[in-house]
Structures are given as C-alpha cells and as structure tokens.
Amino acid sequence: MTRPYNFSAGPAAIPDAVLIQAASEMLDWQGSGMGVMEMSHRGKEFMSIYEEAEADLRELLAVPVNFKILFMQGGGIAENAIVPLNLSQEGTVDFVVTGNWSQKSFKEAAQFCSPHLVASAQNSKFTRIPPAAEWHLSDNASYVHVCTNETIDGVEYHTLPDLKALGSNAPLVIDFSSHVASRSIDWSKVGLAFGGAQKNLGPAGLTLVVIREELLGKAMKHCPSAFNYKLVADNGSMYNTPPTYSIYVAGLVFKWLKAQTENGVSGVAAMSQRSIAKSNLLYDYLDQSQLYENRVEKSCRSRMNIPFYLRDESRNDAFLAGAKARGLLQLKGHKSVGGMRASIYNAMPLEGVQALVAYLKDFETTQA
Ligand SMILES: *Cc1c(COP(=O)(O)O)cnc(C)c1O
C-alpha cells in the first residue's frame, strides 16, 4: 500500500516500516503473549524495550555520559513550566524570542521566575534570528532559553550560540522539539534539551529531556514530584508510569534511523544530508516562483518546517484542495500565521518533496 505524503507539523508522519512492525506486534510482542500497551512498565519485557530505546537514542544523538536521558510526559508546553521549576531557582532567566514557541516559553516562565528578554525578532515578524551582537545577556541568569527550530515560523539555528564566548556562564536550554535527530548537536554548549516526540521521533505522549547531571537537584520546593528531574532521573524515568507505548514506537523509529544511510554515513548524519537536499529543493523552487514566497532570511531558514505564502491568497483553498487530490496532505499553515507550511521531517522521503514541487509547479502554471 502506498500512502499519501503527509506534511503535518505534528503529530507527524512516522515511517511506514515502523507502523507495519508496530501493527504486527499489536497483539503479541515477540512471543510474550501481550501487546506492549498491556505490559507492566517494570516487567522484564518492557524494561528491555525501554533500555534499548534509551541506548539507541544516546547513540543516535551522541549524548555524552555526563548527561541523563529522561522520558517524561506533558510535551514541550509542560516543559515551559517544568524547566523553570527545576532550574530557575526563582531567579532571572534569559530568553531569546525568535518565534511563536520561544515567545510562549518566555510568557509561561513569568509564573515561576523573572524572565528577561535578551533579544526578540518580533518586529521582523519572526523572519530572522537576532545576531549575538544584539543580545543583552544578564550577568546572573539561571539559564538561557532558545528554541532551536521554530516550528510555526520556520526559523532554525544552524549553529548553537556559544554562551561562554558571549560572556555568560549560564547553562543553555534548548527546545529542540521539531528538529531533534535531523542534525548533530554540540553538547559542549548545552545544559538541557527538551522536546516532544510527536514531530520527529514518534507518537505524541512522550517528552524527551536530556540534562547535564550537574543541573539535577536544583528544583524549587513546590515543583511537582513527577516533574522533578532529579527524582525522575533517580528512578530511571519510572517515578510514575511512563508513556510505554509511545516509548516503544519511538524505539522502533530509533532503529529505523540507525539503519538509514546516505553517502556512507548513517543515522542522524544521513538524516542531516537528506534534510539539506529536501529543503534546498523546496526553497529553490519557492525562491524563483512568481506565485509563492518564503519570507525567512536565508541564513536561518528551517530544514524541517517550510512556511510559504501564495502571493494571491484568494487561491489558498483551491491550492489545498488540489494538493489533497494529488495525495499531498496537511499543507495548511498554522492558524496564527496563515498561508501554507510543508513540514518535512525525517520520515518524509525525497520523493515526497519532489511530488510537492511538481504540484507547486503545475498549480502555478495553470493559474498563470
Ligand atoms: C510542538 C512544539 C511544542 C509543544 O509541544 P506540545 O507537545 O504540544 O506541548 C513546543 N515547542 C516546539 C518547538 C514545538 O514544535
């Protein structure tokens, strides 16, 4: 069965091979007589699924040994509260606002600490990342928060900020929800990374937190126990019942990622090459087109989420209906920004982007 190409921003497409395997194991996981949803999270069957998923993820993302990997719940939005509850010590926290998601994080943090706006791209309608020379970092911040891929605005950091070089000793916190596992991460610059799984790793319900060990144990006293990173880490992410089925499916995605190859490299390195090829194909077409436009500065365009607008917005509905008829799904832009958006995460093959570009071309020609 060939399925349509799904450009959803999240929950997003999952590789066919993963869904086929999950379906085949639905009633009986590897001769255990149980489906994964029906297993005790502390039983040996699920423990083996969990341990393999964690080890595979550590290998894929090259997470150093002095970082803990936590499998939590609540999504990126809950982390907007959980991070300050654990790391702010009710002090000052620096935020760089580059789009809808970092702005949400900045606003939520005000309930727990004193958020300080280091720089904002709001007056450019989130089409750029303010250069480090424009940042006003605090002297005493508990941490600095950036969203390294703005899913709605289509803005991505192609290198992480080097806070030490900018004169700050604060740990860097990154929201990598929508581009995790699409490129390598320089962990030497990172204190904590968080992200929901439903963009690029698997089903909704699982939230990934990767935290430098020295940052554990600083939570405020009213931090809920289930969200206290130290308690979660000390209990191997089983302080409460973890989202077992989401962990299992994400684990299958990790195996799929490890098996992907491109020019002699595999895993995230292969995904990175593919993401460059896929996004270049789409941006190159948009940039030469008379009908469509992407408004983000070239230096910070996302390889994962590509928003674009029809210069004649009255054609939006016809565009979406025609796309659906061609098997190109969920291209409508986020309601806060309008227009269109193609999310091309790891599960989107190059052929899907080629099919999209062919449609963009045909639609433009017939409308001319
Ligand atoms: C989707 C997303 C979130 C929110 O995730 P939820 O699971 O809905 O809480 C946060 N940050 C970024 C960058 C996202 O893409």
CSV table of C-alpha atoms and ligand atoms in Angstrom, one decimal:
chain,number,residue,atom,x,y,z
A,1,MET,CA,0.0,0.0,0.0
A,2,THR,CA,1.3,3.4,-0.9
A,3,ARG,CA,0.1,6.2,1.3
A,4,PRO,CA,-0.3,9.9,0.5
A,5,TYR,CA,2.6,12.2,1.6
A,6,ASN,CA,1.9,13.7,4.9
A,7,PHE,CA,3.3,17.2,5.6
A,8,SER,CA,1.8,17.6,9.1
A,9,ALA,CA,3.8,19.7,11.5
A,10,GLY,CA,2.9,17.4,14.4
A,11,PRO,CA,1.8,14.9,15.3
A,12,ALA,CA,3.6,14.0,12.1
A,13,ALA,CA,4.3,11.2,9.7
A,14,ILE,CA,6.0,8.0,11.1
A,15,PRO,CA,8.0,5.7,8.7
A,16,ASP,CA,5.7,3.0,7.1
A,17,ALA,CA,8.2,0.3,8.2
A,18,VAL,CA,7.7,1.3,11.9
A,19,LEU,CA,3.9,1.3,11.7
A,20,ILE,CA,3.9,-2.0,10.0
A,21,GLN,CA,6.1,-3.6,12.7
A,22,ALA,CA,4.0,-2.0,15.5
A,23,ALA,CA,0.9,-3.4,13.8
A,24,SER,CA,2.3,-6.8,13.5
A,25,GLU,CA,3.2,-6.8,17.2
A,26,MET,CA,0.0,-5.3,18.5
A,27,LEU,CA,-1.5,-8.4,20.0
A,28,ASP,CA,1.7,-10.3,20.8
A,29,TRP,CA,5.0,-8.7,21.3
A,30,GLN,CA,7.8,-11.1,20.5
A,31,GLY,CA,6.0,-14.2,21.8
A,32,SER,CA,5.3,-12.7,25.2
A,33,GLY,CA,1.5,-13.2,24.7
A,34,MET,CA,1.0,-9.5,25.4
A,35,GLY,CA,0.8,-6.3,23.5
A,36,VAL,CA,3.2,-3.6,24.6
A,37,MET,CA,0.3,-1.4,25.9
A,38,GLU,CA,-0.7,-4.2,28.2
A,39,MET,CA,2.7,-4.8,29.9
A,40,SER,CA,3.9,-3.7,33.3
A,41,HIS,CA,6.4,-0.9,32.9
A,42,ARG,CA,8.6,-2.7,35.4
A,43,GLY,CA,8.4,-6.1,33.9
A,44,LYS,CA,11.4,-7.6,32.1
A,45,GLU,CA,9.7,-7.3,28.7
A,46,PHE,CA,9.1,-3.6,28.9
A,47,MET,CA,12.4,-2.9,30.6
A,48,SER,CA,14.2,-4.4,27.7
A,49,ILE,CA,12.2,-2.2,25.3
A,50,TYR,CA,13.0,0.8,27.4
A,51,GLU,CA,16.7,0.1,27.8
A,52,GLU,CA,17.2,-0.5,24.1
A,53,ALA,CA,15.3,2.7,23.2
A,54,GLU,CA,17.4,4.8,25.6
A,55,ALA,CA,20.7,3.2,24.4
A,56,ASP,CA,19.8,3.7,20.8
A,57,LEU,CA,18.8,7.3,21.4
A,58,ARG,CA,22.0,8.0,23.2
A,59,GLU,CA,24.0,6.6,20.3
A,60,LEU,CA,22.0,8.4,17.6
A,61,LEU,CA,22.2,11.8,19.3
A,62,ALA,CA,25.8,11.1,20.6
A,63,VAL,CA,24.7,12.1,24.1
A,64,PRO,CA,27.8,12.2,26.4
A,65,VAL,CA,27.9,10.1,29.6
A,66,ASN,CA,27.5,13.1,31.9
A,67,PHE,CA,24.0,13.7,30.6
A,68,LYS,CA,20.9,11.9,31.7
A,69,ILE,CA,18.1,11.0,29.2
A,70,LEU,CA,14.6,11.3,30.8
A,71,PHE,CA,11.4,10.0,29.2
A,72,MET,CA,8.7,12.2,30.5
A,73,GLN,CA,5.1,13.4,29.7
A,74,GLY,CA,3.5,16.7,29.2
A,75,GLY,CA,5.1,17.9,25.9
A,76,GLY,CA,7.0,21.0,25.1
A,77,ILE,CA,4.3,23.2,26.7
A,78,ALA,CA,4.6,21.5,30.0
A,79,GLU,CA,8.4,21.8,29.8
A,80,ASN,CA,7.9,25.6,29.6
A,81,ALA,CA,6.9,25.3,33.3
A,82,ILE,CA,8.9,22.3,34.3
A,83,VAL,CA,12.3,23.8,33.2
A,84,PRO,CA,11.9,26.9,35.3
A,85,LEU,CA,10.6,24.9,38.2
A,86,ASN,CA,13.8,22.8,38.1
A,87,LEU,CA,16.4,25.3,37.0
A,88,SER,CA,15.4,28.9,37.6
A,89,GLN,CA,15.8,29.0,41.4
A,90,GLU,CA,13.2,31.7,41.1
A,91,GLY,CA,15.9,34.0,39.7
A,92,THR,CA,16.5,35.6,36.3
A,93,VAL,CA,16.2,33.6,33.2
A,94,ASP,CA,17.3,34.8,29.8
A,95,PHE,CA,15.1,34.3,26.7
A,96,VAL,CA,15.8,34.8,23.0
A,97,VAL,CA,12.5,35.2,21.3
A,98,THR,CA,12.6,34.1,17.7
A,99,GLY,CA,9.1,32.9,17.1
A,100,ASN,CA,5.8,31.6,18.5
A,101,TRP,CA,7.4,28.8,20.6
A,102,SER,CA,10.1,30.8,22.3
A,103,GLN,CA,7.5,33.5,22.9
A,104,LYS,CA,5.2,31.0,24.6
A,105,SER,CA,8.1,29.8,26.8
A,106,PHE,CA,9.0,33.3,27.8
A,107,LYS,CA,5.4,34.1,28.8
A,108,GLU,CA,5.0,30.9,30.8
A,109,ALA,CA,8.2,31.3,32.7
A,110,ALA,CA,6.9,34.5,34.3
A,111,GLN,CA,4.8,32.4,36.7
A,112,PHE,CA,8.0,30.9,38.2
A,113,CYS,CA,10.9,33.2,37.8
A,114,SER,CA,11.9,36.6,36.3
A,115,PRO,CA,12.2,36.1,32.6
A,116,HIS,CA,14.5,38.6,30.9
A,117,LEU,CA,14.2,39.3,27.1
A,118,VAL,CA,17.7,39.1,25.7
A,119,ALA,CA,16.6,39.8,22.1
A,120,SER,CA,13.4,39.5,20.1
A,121,ALA,CA,12.7,39.1,16.4
A,122,GLN,CA,9.1,40.1,16.8
A,123,ASN,CA,9.4,43.4,14.9
A,124,SER,CA,10.7,41.5,11.9
A,125,LYS,CA,7.7,39.1,12.2
A,126,PHE,CA,10.0,36.3,13.1
A,127,THR,CA,11.8,36.1,9.9
A,128,ARG,CA,15.3,36.3,11.4
A,129,ILE,CA,17.4,35.3,14.4
A,130,PRO,CA,18.8,38.4,16.1
A,131,PRO,CA,22.6,38.2,15.8
A,132,ALA,CA,24.5,37.6,19.0
A,133,ALA,CA,25.9,41.2,18.8
A,134,GLU,CA,22.3,42.3,19.6
A,135,TRP,CA,21.8,40.1,22.6
A,136,HIS,CA,21.7,41.6,26.1
A,137,LEU,CA,22.5,38.7,28.3
A,138,SER,CA,22.1,39.1,32.1
A,139,ASP,CA,25.1,38.7,34.4
A,140,ASN,CA,23.3,36.4,36.8
A,141,ALA,CA,20.8,34.3,34.7
A,142,SER,CA,20.0,30.8,36.0
A,143,TYR,CA,19.9,29.7,32.3
A,144,VAL,CA,19.4,30.9,28.8
A,145,HIS,CA,16.5,29.6,26.8
A,146,VAL,CA,16.4,29.3,23.0
A,147,CYS,CA,14.1,27.4,20.6
A,148,THR,CA,16.5,26.0,18.1
A,149,ASN,CA,13.8,25.3,15.5
A,150,GLU,CA,10.7,27.4,15.4
A,151,THR,CA,8.1,25.0,14.0
A,152,ILE,CA,5.5,27.7,13.2
A,153,ASP,CA,7.7,30.4,11.8
A,154,GLY,CA,10.2,28.2,10.0
A,155,VAL,CA,13.3,29.7,11.7
A,156,GLU,CA,16.2,27.4,12.7
A,157,TYR,CA,19.6,28.0,14.4
A,158,HIS,CA,22.2,26.4,12.2
A,159,THR,CA,24.8,26.7,15.0
A,160,LEU,CA,24.1,26.8,18.7
A,161,PRO,CA,25.0,30.0,20.5
A,162,ASP,CA,28.3,29.8,22.4
A,163,LEU,CA,27.3,31.5,25.7
A,164,LYS,CA,30.8,31.4,27.1
A,165,ALA,CA,32.1,33.3,24.2
A,166,LEU,CA,29.3,35.8,24.8
A,167,GLY,CA,30.4,36.3,28.4
A,168,SER,CA,27.7,34.2,30.1
A,169,ASN,CA,28.3,31.3,32.4
A,170,ALA,CA,24.6,30.3,32.4
A,171,PRO,CA,23.7,26.9,31.0
A,172,LEU,CA,21.9,26.8,27.6
A,173,VAL,CA,18.4,25.3,27.5
A,174,ILE,CA,17.2,24.3,24.0
A,175,ASP,CA,13.7,23.4,22.8
A,176,PHE,CA,14.6,21.0,20.0
A,177,SER,CA,11.1,19.5,19.7
A,178,SER,CA,10.8,19.9,15.9
A,179,HIS,CA,14.4,19.2,14.7
A,180,VAL,CA,15.8,16.6,17.1
A,181,ALA,CA,17.5,13.8,15.2
A,182,SER,CA,17.7,15.8,12.0
A,183,ARG,CA,21.2,17.2,12.7
A,184,SER,CA,24.1,16.7,15.1
A,185,ILE,CA,24.1,18.5,18.5
A,186,ASP,CA,27.2,20.2,20.0
A,187,TRP,CA,26.5,19.0,23.6
A,188,SER,CA,29.5,21.0,24.9
A,189,LYS,CA,27.3,24.1,24.5
A,190,VAL,CA,24.1,22.6,26.1
A,191,GLY,CA,22.9,22.3,29.6
A,192,LEU,CA,19.5,20.8,28.9
A,193,ALA,CA,17.5,19.9,25.7
A,194,PHE,CA,13.8,19.1,25.6
A,195,GLY,CA,11.3,18.2,23.0
A,196,GLY,CA,8.0,16.4,22.4
A,197,ALA,CA,8.4,13.2,20.4
A,198,GLN,CA,5.5,13.8,18.0
A,199,LYS,CA,7.4,15.9,15.5
A,200,ASN,CA,10.4,13.8,14.6
A,201,LEU,CA,10.6,10.8,16.9
A,202,GLY,CA,7.3,9.1,17.1
A,203,PRO,CA,3.9,9.4,18.7
A,204,ALA,CA,2.6,12.1,21.0
A,205,GLY,CA,2.7,11.5,24.7
A,206,LEU,CA,6.5,11.1,25.1
A,207,THR,CA,8.6,14.1,26.0
A,208,LEU,CA,12.4,13.8,25.8
A,209,VAL,CA,14.6,15.6,28.3
A,210,VAL,CA,18.4,15.4,28.1
A,211,ILE,CA,20.1,17.1,31.1
A,212,ARG,CA,23.6,17.6,32.2
A,213,GLU,CA,24.0,15.8,35.5
A,214,GLU,CA,25.3,18.8,37.4
A,215,LEU,CA,21.9,20.6,36.8
A,216,LEU,CA,20.0,17.9,38.7
A,217,GLY,CA,18.8,18.7,42.2
A,218,LYS,CA,18.1,22.4,41.9
A,219,ALA,CA,14.3,22.2,41.8
A,220,MET,CA,12.0,24.6,43.7
A,221,LYS,CA,10.3,23.0,46.7
A,222,HIS,CA,6.9,23.3,45.1
A,223,CYS,CA,7.9,21.5,42.0
A,224,PRO,CA,5.6,18.5,41.5
A,225,SER,CA,7.4,15.3,42.2
A,226,ALA,CA,6.6,13.7,38.8
A,227,PHE,CA,8.3,16.7,37.2
A,228,ASN,CA,11.3,16.9,39.4
A,229,TYR,CA,14.2,16.0,37.1
A,230,LYS,CA,16.3,14.5,39.9
A,231,LEU,CA,13.5,12.2,41.1
A,232,VAL,CA,12.7,11.2,37.5
A,233,ALA,CA,16.4,10.5,36.9
A,234,ASP,CA,17.0,8.6,40.1
A,235,ASN,CA,14.0,6.4,39.2
A,236,GLY,CA,15.1,5.7,35.6
A,237,SER,CA,12.1,7.7,34.3
A,238,MET,CA,9.8,5.3,36.2
A,239,TYR,CA,8.9,7.5,39.2
A,240,ASN,CA,5.4,7.4,37.6
A,241,THR,CA,4.2,5.2,34.8
A,242,PRO,CA,6.0,6.4,31.6
A,243,PRO,CA,4.2,6.6,28.3
A,244,THR,CA,5.1,3.0,27.5
A,245,TYR,CA,3.5,2.6,24.0
A,246,SER,CA,5.0,5.9,22.8
A,247,ILE,CA,8.4,4.8,24.1
A,248,TYR,CA,8.1,1.5,22.2
A,249,VAL,CA,7.1,3.2,18.9
A,250,ALA,CA,9.9,5.8,19.3
A,251,GLY,CA,12.3,3.0,19.9
A,252,LEU,CA,11.3,1.5,16.6
A,253,VAL,CA,11.9,4.9,15.0
A,254,PHE,CA,15.4,4.9,16.6
A,255,LYS,CA,16.1,1.5,15.0
A,256,TRP,CA,14.8,2.8,11.7
A,257,LEU,CA,17.0,5.9,11.9
A,258,LYS,CA,20.1,3.8,12.7
A,259,ALA,CA,19.5,1.8,9.6
A,260,GLN,CA,19.2,4.8,7.2
A,261,THR,CA,22.3,5.5,5.2
A,262,GLU,CA,23.5,8.3,2.8
A,263,ASN,CA,26.9,8.5,1.1
A,264,GLY,CA,28.5,6.1,3.6
A,265,VAL,CA,27.1,7.6,6.8
A,266,SER,CA,24.1,6.5,8.8
A,267,GLY,CA,21.7,7.7,11.5
A,268,VAL,CA,21.5,11.4,12.2
A,269,ALA,CA,24.4,12.2,9.8
A,270,ALA,CA,22.3,10.6,7.0
A,271,MET,CA,19.2,12.5,8.1
A,272,SER,CA,21.1,15.7,8.1
A,273,GLN,CA,22.3,15.2,4.5
A,274,ARG,CA,18.7,14.3,3.4
A,275,SER,CA,17.3,17.3,5.2
A,276,ILE,CA,19.6,19.6,3.3
A,277,ALA,CA,18.7,18.0,0.0
A,278,LYS,CA,15.0,18.1,0.6
A,279,SER,CA,14.8,21.6,2.0
A,280,ASN,CA,17.0,23.0,-0.8
A,281,LEU,CA,14.8,21.5,-3.4
A,282,LEU,CA,11.8,23.2,-2.0
A,283,TYR,CA,13.4,26.6,-1.1
A,284,ASP,CA,15.0,26.8,-4.6
A,285,TYR,CA,11.6,26.3,-6.2
A,286,LEU,CA,9.8,28.8,-4.0
A,287,ASP,CA,12.5,31.5,-4.5
A,288,GLN,CA,12.3,31.5,-8.3
A,289,SER,CA,8.5,31.3,-8.3
A,290,GLN,CA,6.2,34.2,-9.2
A,291,LEU,CA,3.3,32.8,-7.1
A,292,TYR,CA,4.8,31.5,-3.9
A,293,GLU,CA,7.2,33.1,-1.4
A,294,ASN,CA,9.0,32.2,1.8
A,295,ARG,CA,9.8,35.2,3.9
A,296,VAL,CA,12.5,33.9,6.3
A,297,GLU,CA,16.1,35.2,5.9
A,298,LYS,CA,18.2,32.6,4.1
A,299,SER,CA,20.8,32.2,6.8
A,300,CYS,CA,18.2,30.9,9.3
A,301,ARG,CA,15.6,29.0,7.2
A,302,SER,CA,14.4,25.8,8.8
A,303,ARG,CA,15.2,22.5,7.1
A,304,MET,CA,12.2,20.9,8.8
A,305,ASN,CA,9.3,23.4,8.6
A,306,ILE,CA,8.9,25.5,5.5
A,307,PRO,CA,6.2,28.1,5.6
A,308,PHE,CA,5.2,29.7,2.3
A,309,TYR,CA,2.5,32.1,1.1
A,310,LEU,CA,0.6,32.3,-2.2
A,311,ARG,CA,1.0,35.9,-3.3
A,312,ASP,CA,-2.7,35.8,-4.2
A,313,GLU,CA,-4.2,34.4,-1.0
A,314,SER,CA,-7.7,34.0,-2.7
A,315,ARG,CA,-6.2,30.9,-4.2
A,316,ASN,CA,-5.4,29.2,-0.9
A,317,ASP,CA,-8.5,26.9,-0.8
A,318,ALA,CA,-8.0,25.8,-4.4
A,319,PHE,CA,-4.3,25.1,-3.7
A,320,LEU,CA,-5.1,22.9,-0.7
A,321,ALA,CA,-7.9,21.1,-2.4
A,322,GLY,CA,-5.7,20.4,-5.4
A,323,ALA,CA,-2.9,19.2,-3.1
A,324,LYS,CA,-5.1,16.8,-1.3
A,325,ALA,CA,-6.4,15.4,-4.6
A,326,ARG,CA,-2.7,14.7,-5.6
A,327,GLY,CA,-2.1,12.9,-2.3
A,328,LEU,CA,-0.3,15.8,-0.5
A,329,LEU,CA,-1.8,16.2,2.9
A,330,GLN,CA,-1.8,18.7,5.7
A,331,LEU,CA,-0.1,21.6,4.0
A,332,LYS,CA,-2.2,24.4,5.6
A,333,GLY,CA,-0.2,26.9,7.6
A,334,HIS,CA,-0.6,27.4,11.4
A,335,LYS,CA,-3.6,29.5,12.1
A,336,SER,CA,-1.5,32.2,13.8
A,337,VAL,CA,0.4,32.9,10.6
A,338,GLY,CA,-1.8,31.7,7.8
A,339,GLY,CA,-0.5,30.6,4.4
A,340,MET,CA,1.0,27.2,3.9
A,341,ARG,CA,3.6,25.1,5.6
A,342,ALA,CA,5.4,21.9,4.5
A,343,SER,CA,6.9,20.0,7.4
A,344,ILE,CA,9.5,17.6,6.0
A,345,TYR,CA,10.7,15.7,9.0
A,346,ASN,CA,12.9,12.6,8.8
A,347,ALA,CA,10.0,10.3,7.8
A,348,MET,CA,9.4,12.4,4.6
A,349,PRO,CA,11.3,10.8,1.7
A,350,LEU,CA,12.9,13.0,-1.0
A,351,GLU,CA,10.2,11.7,-3.4
A,352,GLY,CA,7.5,13.4,-1.3
A,353,VAL,CA,9.3,16.7,-1.7
A,354,GLN,CA,9.7,16.1,-5.4
A,355,ALA,CA,6.0,15.4,-5.6
A,356,LEU,CA,5.2,18.6,-3.8
A,357,VAL,CA,7.5,20.7,-6.1
A,358,ALA,CA,5.8,19.1,-9.1
A,359,TYR,CA,2.4,20.1,-7.8
A,360,LEU,CA,3.6,23.7,-6.9
A,361,LYS,CA,4.8,24.0,-10.5
A,362,ASP,CA,1.6,22.6,-12.0
A,363,PHE,CA,-0.6,24.8,-9.9
A,364,GLU,CA,1.4,27.9,-10.7
A,365,THR,CA,1.3,27.1,-14.4
A,366,THR,CA,-2.5,26.5,-14.6
A,367,GLN,CA,-3.2,29.7,-12.5
A,368,ALA,CA,-1.0,31.9,-14.7
B,1,LIG,C1,5.1,21.3,19.1
B,1,LIG,C2,6.1,22.1,19.9
B,1,LIG,C3,5.9,22.4,21.2
B,1,LIG,C4,4.7,22.0,22.0
B,1,LIG,O1,4.5,20.6,22.1
B,1,LIG,P1,3.3,20.0,22.9
B,1,LIG,O2,3.6,18.6,22.9
B,1,LIG,O3,2.0,20.5,22.2
B,1,LIG,O4,3.3,20.6,24.3
B,1,LIG,C5,6.9,23.2,21.9
B,1,LIG,N1,8.0,23.6,21.2
B,1,LIG,C6,8.1,23.4,19.9
B,1,LIG,C7,9.3,24.0,19.2
B,1,LIG,C8,7.2,22.6,19.2
B,1,LIG,O5,7.4,22.4,17.9
